[in-house]
Short mmCIF file of C-alpha atoms and ligand atoms in Angstrom, two decimals:
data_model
loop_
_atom_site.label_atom_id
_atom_site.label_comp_id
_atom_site.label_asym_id
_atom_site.label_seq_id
_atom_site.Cartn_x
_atom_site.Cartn_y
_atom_site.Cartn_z
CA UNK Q 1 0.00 0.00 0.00
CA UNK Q 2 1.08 3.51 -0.87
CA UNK Q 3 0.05 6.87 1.10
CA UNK Q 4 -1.54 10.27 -0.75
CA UNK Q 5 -0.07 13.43 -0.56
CA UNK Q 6 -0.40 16.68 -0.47
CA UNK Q 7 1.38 19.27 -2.43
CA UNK Q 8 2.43 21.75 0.48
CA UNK Q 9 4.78 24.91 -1.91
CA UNK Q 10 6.11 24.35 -4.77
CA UNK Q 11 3.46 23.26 -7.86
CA UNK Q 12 4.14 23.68 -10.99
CA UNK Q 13 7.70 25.72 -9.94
CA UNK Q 14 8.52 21.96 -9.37
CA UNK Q 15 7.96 21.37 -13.43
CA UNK Q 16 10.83 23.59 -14.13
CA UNK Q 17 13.67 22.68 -11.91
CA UNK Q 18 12.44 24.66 -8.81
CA UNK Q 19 12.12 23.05 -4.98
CA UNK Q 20 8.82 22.16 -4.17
CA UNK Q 21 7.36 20.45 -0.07
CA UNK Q 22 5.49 17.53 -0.28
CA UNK Q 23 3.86 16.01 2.08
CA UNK Q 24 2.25 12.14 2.46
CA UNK Q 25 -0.80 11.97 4.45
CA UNK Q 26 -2.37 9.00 6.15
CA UNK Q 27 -5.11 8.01 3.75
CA UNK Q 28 -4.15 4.95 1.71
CA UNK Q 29 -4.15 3.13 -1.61
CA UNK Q 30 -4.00 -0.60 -1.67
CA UNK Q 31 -2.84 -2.97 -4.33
CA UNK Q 32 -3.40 -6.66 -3.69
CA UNK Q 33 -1.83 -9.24 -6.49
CA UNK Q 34 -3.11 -12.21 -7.26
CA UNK Q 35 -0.78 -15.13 -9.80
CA UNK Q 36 -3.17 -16.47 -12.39
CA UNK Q 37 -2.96 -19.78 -14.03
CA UNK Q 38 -3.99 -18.42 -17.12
CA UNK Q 39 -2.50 -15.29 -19.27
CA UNK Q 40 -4.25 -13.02 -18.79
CA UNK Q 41 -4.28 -9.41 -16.84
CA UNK Q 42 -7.15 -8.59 -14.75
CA UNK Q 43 -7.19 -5.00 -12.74
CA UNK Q 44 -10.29 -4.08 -10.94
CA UNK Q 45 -11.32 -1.27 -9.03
CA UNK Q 46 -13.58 1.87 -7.82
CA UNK Q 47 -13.07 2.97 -11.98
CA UNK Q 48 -14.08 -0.38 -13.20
CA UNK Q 49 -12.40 -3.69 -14.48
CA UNK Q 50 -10.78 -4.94 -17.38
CA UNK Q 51 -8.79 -8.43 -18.28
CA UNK Q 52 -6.21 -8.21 -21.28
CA UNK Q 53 -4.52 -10.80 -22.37
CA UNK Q 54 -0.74 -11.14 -21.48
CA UNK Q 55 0.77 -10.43 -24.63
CA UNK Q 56 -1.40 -7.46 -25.62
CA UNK Q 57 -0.49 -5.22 -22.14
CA UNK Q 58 -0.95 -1.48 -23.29
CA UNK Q 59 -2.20 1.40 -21.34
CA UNK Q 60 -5.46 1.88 -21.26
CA UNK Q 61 -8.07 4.08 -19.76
CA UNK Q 62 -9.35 3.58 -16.34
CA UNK Q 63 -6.07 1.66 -15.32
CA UNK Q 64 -3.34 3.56 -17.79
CA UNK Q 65 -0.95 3.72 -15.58
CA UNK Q 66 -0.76 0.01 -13.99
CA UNK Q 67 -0.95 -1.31 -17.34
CA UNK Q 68 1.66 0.97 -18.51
CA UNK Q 69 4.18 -0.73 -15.34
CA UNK Q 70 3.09 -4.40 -16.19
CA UNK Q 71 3.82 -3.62 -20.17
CA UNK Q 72 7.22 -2.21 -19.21
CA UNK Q 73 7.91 -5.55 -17.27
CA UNK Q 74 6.29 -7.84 -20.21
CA UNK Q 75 9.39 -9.71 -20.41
CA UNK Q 76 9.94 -10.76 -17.41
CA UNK Q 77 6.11 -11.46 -15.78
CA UNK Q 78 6.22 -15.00 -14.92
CA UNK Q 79 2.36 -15.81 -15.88
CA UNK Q 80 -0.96 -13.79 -15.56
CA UNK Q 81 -2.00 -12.34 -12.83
CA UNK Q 82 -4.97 -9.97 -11.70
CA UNK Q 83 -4.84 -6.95 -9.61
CA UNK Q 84 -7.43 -5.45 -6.97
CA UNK Q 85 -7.05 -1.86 -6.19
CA UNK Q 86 -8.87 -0.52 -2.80
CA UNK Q 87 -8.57 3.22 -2.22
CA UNK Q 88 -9.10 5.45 1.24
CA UNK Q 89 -9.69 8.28 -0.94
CA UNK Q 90 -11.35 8.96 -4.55
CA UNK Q 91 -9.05 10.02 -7.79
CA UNK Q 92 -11.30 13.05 -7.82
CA UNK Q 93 -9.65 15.16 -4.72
CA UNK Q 94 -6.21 15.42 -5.78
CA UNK Q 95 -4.86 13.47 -2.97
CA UNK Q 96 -2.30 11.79 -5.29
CA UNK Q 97 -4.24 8.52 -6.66
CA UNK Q 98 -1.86 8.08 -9.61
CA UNK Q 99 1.22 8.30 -7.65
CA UNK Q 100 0.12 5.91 -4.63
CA UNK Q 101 -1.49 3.62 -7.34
CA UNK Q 102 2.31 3.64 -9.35
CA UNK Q 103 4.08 3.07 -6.09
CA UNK Q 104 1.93 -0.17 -5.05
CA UNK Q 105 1.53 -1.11 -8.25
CA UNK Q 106 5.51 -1.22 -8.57
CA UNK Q 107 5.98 -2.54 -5.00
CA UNK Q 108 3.74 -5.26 -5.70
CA UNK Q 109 4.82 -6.78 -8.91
CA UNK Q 110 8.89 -6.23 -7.93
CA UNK Q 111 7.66 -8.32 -4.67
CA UNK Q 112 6.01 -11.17 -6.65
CA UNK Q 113 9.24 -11.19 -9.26
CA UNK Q 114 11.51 -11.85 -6.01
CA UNK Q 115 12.98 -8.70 -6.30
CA UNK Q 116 14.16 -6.61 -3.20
CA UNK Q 117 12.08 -4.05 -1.40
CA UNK Q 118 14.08 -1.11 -2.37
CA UNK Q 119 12.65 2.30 -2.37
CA UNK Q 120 14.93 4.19 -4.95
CA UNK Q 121 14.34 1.27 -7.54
CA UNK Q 122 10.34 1.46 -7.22
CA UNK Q 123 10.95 5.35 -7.32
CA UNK Q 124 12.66 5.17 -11.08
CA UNK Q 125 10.17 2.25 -12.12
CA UNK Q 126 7.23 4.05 -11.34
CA UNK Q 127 8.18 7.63 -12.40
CA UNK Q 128 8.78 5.92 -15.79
CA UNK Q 129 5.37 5.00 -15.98
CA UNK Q 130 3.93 8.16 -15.07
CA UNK Q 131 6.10 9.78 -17.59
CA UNK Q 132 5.70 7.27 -20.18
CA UNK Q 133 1.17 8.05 -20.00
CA UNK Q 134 1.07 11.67 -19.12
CA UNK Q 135 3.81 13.19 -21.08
CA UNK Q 136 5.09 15.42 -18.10
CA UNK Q 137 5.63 14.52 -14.04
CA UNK Q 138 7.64 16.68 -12.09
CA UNK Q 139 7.86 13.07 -9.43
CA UNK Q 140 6.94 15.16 -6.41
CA UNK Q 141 3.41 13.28 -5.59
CA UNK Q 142 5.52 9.92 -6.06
CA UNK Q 143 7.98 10.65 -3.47
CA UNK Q 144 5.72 11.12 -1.02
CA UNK Q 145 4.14 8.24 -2.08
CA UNK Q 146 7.57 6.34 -2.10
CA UNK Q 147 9.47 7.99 0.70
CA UNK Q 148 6.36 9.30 3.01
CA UNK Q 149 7.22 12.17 5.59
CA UNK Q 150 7.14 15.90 4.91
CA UNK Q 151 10.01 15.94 1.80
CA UNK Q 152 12.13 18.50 0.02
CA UNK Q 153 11.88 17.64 -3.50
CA UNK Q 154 13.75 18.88 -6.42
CA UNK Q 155 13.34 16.54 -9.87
CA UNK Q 156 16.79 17.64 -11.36
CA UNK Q 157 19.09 17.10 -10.64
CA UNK Q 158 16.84 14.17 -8.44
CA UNK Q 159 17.18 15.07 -4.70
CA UNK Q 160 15.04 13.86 -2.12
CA UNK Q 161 15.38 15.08 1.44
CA UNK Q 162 13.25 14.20 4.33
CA UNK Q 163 12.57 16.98 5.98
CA UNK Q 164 9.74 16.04 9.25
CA UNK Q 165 7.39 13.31 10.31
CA UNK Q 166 4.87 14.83 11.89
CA UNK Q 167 2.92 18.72 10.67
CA UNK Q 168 -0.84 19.95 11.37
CA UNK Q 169 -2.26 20.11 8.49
CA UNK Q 170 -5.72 20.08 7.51
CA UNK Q 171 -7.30 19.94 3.96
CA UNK Q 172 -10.47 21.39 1.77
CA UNK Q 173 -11.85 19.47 -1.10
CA UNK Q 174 -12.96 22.52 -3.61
CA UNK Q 175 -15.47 20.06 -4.85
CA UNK Q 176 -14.22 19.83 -8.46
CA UNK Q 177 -11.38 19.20 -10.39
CA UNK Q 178 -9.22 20.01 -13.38
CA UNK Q 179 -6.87 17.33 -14.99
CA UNK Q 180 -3.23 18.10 -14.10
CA UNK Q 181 -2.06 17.53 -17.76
CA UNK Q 182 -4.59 20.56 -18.86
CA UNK Q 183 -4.01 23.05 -16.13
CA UNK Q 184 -0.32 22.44 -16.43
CA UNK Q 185 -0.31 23.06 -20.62
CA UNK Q 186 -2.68 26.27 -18.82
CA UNK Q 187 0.23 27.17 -17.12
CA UNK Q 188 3.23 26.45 -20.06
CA UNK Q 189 0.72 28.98 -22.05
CA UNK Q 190 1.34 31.65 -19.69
CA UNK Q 191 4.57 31.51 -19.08
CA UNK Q 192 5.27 31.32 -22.80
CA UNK Q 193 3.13 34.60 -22.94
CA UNK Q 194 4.78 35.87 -20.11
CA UNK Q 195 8.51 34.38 -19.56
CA UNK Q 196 10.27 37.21 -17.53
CA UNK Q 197 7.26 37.44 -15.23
CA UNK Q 198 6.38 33.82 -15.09
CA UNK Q 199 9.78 33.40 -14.58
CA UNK Q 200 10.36 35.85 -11.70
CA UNK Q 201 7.26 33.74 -10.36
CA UNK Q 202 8.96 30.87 -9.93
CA UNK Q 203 12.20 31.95 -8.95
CA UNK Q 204 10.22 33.78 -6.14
CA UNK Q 205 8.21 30.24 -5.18
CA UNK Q 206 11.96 28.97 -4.73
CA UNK Q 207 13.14 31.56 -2.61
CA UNK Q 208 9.79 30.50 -0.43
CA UNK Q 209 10.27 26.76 -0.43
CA UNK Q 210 13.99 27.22 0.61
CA UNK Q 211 13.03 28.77 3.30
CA UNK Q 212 9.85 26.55 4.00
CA UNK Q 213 12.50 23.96 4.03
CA UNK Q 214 14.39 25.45 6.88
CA UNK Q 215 10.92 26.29 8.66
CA UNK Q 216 10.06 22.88 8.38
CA UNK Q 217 13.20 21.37 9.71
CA UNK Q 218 12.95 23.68 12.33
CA UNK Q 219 9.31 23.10 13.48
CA UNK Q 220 8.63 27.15 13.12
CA UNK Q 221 4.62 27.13 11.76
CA UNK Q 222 4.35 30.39 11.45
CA UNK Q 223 7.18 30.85 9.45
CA UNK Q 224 5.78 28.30 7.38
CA UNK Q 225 3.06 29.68 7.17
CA UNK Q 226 3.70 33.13 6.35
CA UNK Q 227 5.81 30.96 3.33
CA UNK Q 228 2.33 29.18 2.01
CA UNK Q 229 0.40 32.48 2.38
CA UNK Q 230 3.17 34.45 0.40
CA UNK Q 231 2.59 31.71 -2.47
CA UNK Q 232 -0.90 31.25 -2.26
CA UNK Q 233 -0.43 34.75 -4.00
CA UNK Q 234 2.29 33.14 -6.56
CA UNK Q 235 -0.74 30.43 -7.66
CA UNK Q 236 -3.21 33.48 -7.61
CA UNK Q 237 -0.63 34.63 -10.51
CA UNK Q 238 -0.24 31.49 -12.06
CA UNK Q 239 -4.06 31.61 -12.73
CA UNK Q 240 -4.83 28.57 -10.05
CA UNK Q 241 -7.32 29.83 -8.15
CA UNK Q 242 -11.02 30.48 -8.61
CA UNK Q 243 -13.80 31.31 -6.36
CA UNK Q 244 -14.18 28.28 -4.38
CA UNK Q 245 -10.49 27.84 -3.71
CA UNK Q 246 -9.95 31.18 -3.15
CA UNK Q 247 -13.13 31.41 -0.70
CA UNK Q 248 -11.67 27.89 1.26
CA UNK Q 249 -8.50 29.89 1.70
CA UNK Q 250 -9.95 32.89 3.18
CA UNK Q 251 -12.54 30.69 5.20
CA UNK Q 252 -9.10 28.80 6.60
CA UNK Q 253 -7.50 32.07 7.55
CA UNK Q 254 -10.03 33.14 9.49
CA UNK Q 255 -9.42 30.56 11.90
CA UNK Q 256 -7.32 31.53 14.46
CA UNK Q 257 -5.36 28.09 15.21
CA UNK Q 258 -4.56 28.20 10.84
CA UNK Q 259 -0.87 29.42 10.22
CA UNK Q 260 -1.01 30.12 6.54
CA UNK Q 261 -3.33 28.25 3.75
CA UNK Q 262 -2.98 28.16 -0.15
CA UNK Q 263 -4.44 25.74 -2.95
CA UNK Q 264 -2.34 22.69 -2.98
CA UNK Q 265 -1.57 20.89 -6.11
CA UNK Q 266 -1.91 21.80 -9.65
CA UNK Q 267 -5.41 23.71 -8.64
CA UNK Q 268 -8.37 25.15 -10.42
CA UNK Q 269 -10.03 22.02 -8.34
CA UNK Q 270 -8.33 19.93 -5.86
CA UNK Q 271 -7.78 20.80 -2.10
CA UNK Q 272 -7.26 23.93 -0.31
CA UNK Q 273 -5.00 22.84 2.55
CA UNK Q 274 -4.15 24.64 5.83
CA UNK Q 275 -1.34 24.57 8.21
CA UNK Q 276 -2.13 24.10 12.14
CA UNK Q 277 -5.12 23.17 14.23
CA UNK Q 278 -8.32 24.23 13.57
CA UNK Q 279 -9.90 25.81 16.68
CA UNK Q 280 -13.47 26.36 15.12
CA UNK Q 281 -13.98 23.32 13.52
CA UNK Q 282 -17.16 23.24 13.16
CA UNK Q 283 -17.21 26.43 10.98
CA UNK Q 284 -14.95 24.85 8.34
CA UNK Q 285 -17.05 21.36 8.04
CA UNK Q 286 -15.86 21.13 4.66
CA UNK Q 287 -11.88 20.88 6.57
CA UNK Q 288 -10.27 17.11 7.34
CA UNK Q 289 -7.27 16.81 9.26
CA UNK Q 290 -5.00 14.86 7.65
CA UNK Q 291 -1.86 13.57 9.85
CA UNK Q 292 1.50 12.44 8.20
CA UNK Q 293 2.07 9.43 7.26
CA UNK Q 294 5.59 8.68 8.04
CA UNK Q 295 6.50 6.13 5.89
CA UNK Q 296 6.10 5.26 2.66
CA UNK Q 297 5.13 2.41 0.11
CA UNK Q 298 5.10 -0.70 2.42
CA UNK Q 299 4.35 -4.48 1.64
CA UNK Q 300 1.41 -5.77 4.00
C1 LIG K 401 1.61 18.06 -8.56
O1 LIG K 401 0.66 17.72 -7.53
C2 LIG K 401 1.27 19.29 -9.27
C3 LIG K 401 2.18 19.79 -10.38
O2 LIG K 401 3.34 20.42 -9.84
C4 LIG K 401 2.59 18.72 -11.38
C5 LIG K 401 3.82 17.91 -11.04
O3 LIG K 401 4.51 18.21 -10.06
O4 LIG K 401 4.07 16.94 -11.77
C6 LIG K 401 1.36 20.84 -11.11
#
């Protein structure tokens, strides 16, 4: 099983070399794998099912991205097999399904092929899958997936550096969502229309997320978030927000135990999230708390 994330500074800056915070959260995706004695591929789900037949493994929609990991590791499958996803949390609320359904995917098969548990290997599998369906992947949702914790992540050069286990943190679900791929080609649009601002936008979300880093490390919440305030106004230039994210924001602030808030993700949908304790929580219903999970993909 694999953890979701969320995306706590650094979205889309992350795309184009710049430092972004992730952060896993205790709500969990489950892939259970079961050897067939005939060839074939079965994946069921939440989304749906579908059963291939060994030799034909090619992505397909609802399970793209397992089928996309199996088809990479044709060669070497040692017979059929079928695969039952279970999910804490629906794709829709951009809690990292595609990432935590990678990582156990990965973990999974590597375990049936005898191979060792090793974190760095199901990293480069699985980001090669992403990468390989959805064009782009900055890896950031994966390594929380992967690693777990509260993470500095920067995609290249690849570093990975854990940076806390434990954060109050509480989420919003905005009650829609956008598909990353679009709002990210939303994003590429601007900043081709706008590449010295754009620019400056990003360099200014890495100045934040260096020193989020050092917040983070240091336990310092409202430093932190002062930092996810400051770039809740860097997504507001990206174009990220609109009124319901922007209202959950505002809603969060007003709450007295809340440090800082922002969208988190690639936004226009997704979660609002907000750092601390909420200490009205009955005026923000809409508001989970979601703890850290510590640790990453494990095999159960
Ligand atoms: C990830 O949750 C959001 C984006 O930064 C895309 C990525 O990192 O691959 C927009």
């Amino acid at each position: 099983r694999a953890p979701g994330k969320l995306m706590l500074l650094g979205e889309h800056a992350v795309l184009h070399g710049r430092l972004a915070l992730v952060a896993a959260v205790e709500r969990w995706l489950t892939v259970s794998l079961t050897p067939l004695h005939e060839p074939a591929v079965r994946v069921q789900s939440a989304l749906g099912e579908l059963e291939l037949p060994l030799d034909k493994l090619a992505p397909q929609s609802p399970f793209s991205f397992i089928l996309q990991i199996l088809a990479a590791r044709q060669a070497t499958l040692p017979g059929g097999l079928a695969l039952t996803v279970s999910s804490e949390f629906p794709a829709t609320l951009g809690l990292g399904s595609s990432s935590a359904v990678c990582a156990a995917t990965v973990a999974a098969v590597r375990a049936w092929l005898g191979l060792p548990f090793d974190r760095s290997a199901i990293f480069t599998e699985a980001l090669a899958a992403i990468r390989a369906v959805q064009g782009r992947g900055s890896g950031a949702d994966l390594a929380a997936a992967v690693h777990g914790g509260v993470l500095a992540y920067r995609a290249a050069p690849l570093s990975i550096t854990p940076l806390a286990t434990t954060l109050p943190l509480v989420a919003a679900y905005s009650g829609g969502k956008e598909a990353t791929p679009a709002v990210v080609h939303q994003v590429q649009e601007l900043g081709k229309r706008w590449p010295a601002l754009i620019g400056a936008t990003y360099e200014q979300m890495e100045r934040s997320s260096l020193l989020a880093a050092e917040a983070c490390r240091a336990g310092d919440w409202a430093k932190l978030g002062q930092l996810m305030n400051f770039q809740q106004g860097q997504m507001e230039s990206l174009g990220l927000a609109n009124l319901s994210l922007a209202t959950l924001v505002h809603q969060l602030r007003r709450d007295a135990g809340i440090f800082g808030s922002k969208i988190s993700g690639a936004g226009l949908g997704d979660c609002v999230i907000g750092l601390g304790t909420l200490q009205d929580p009955a005026a923000m219903p809409a508001a989970q708390v979601m703890p850290i999970a510590a640790h990453g993909v494990e095999l159960i």
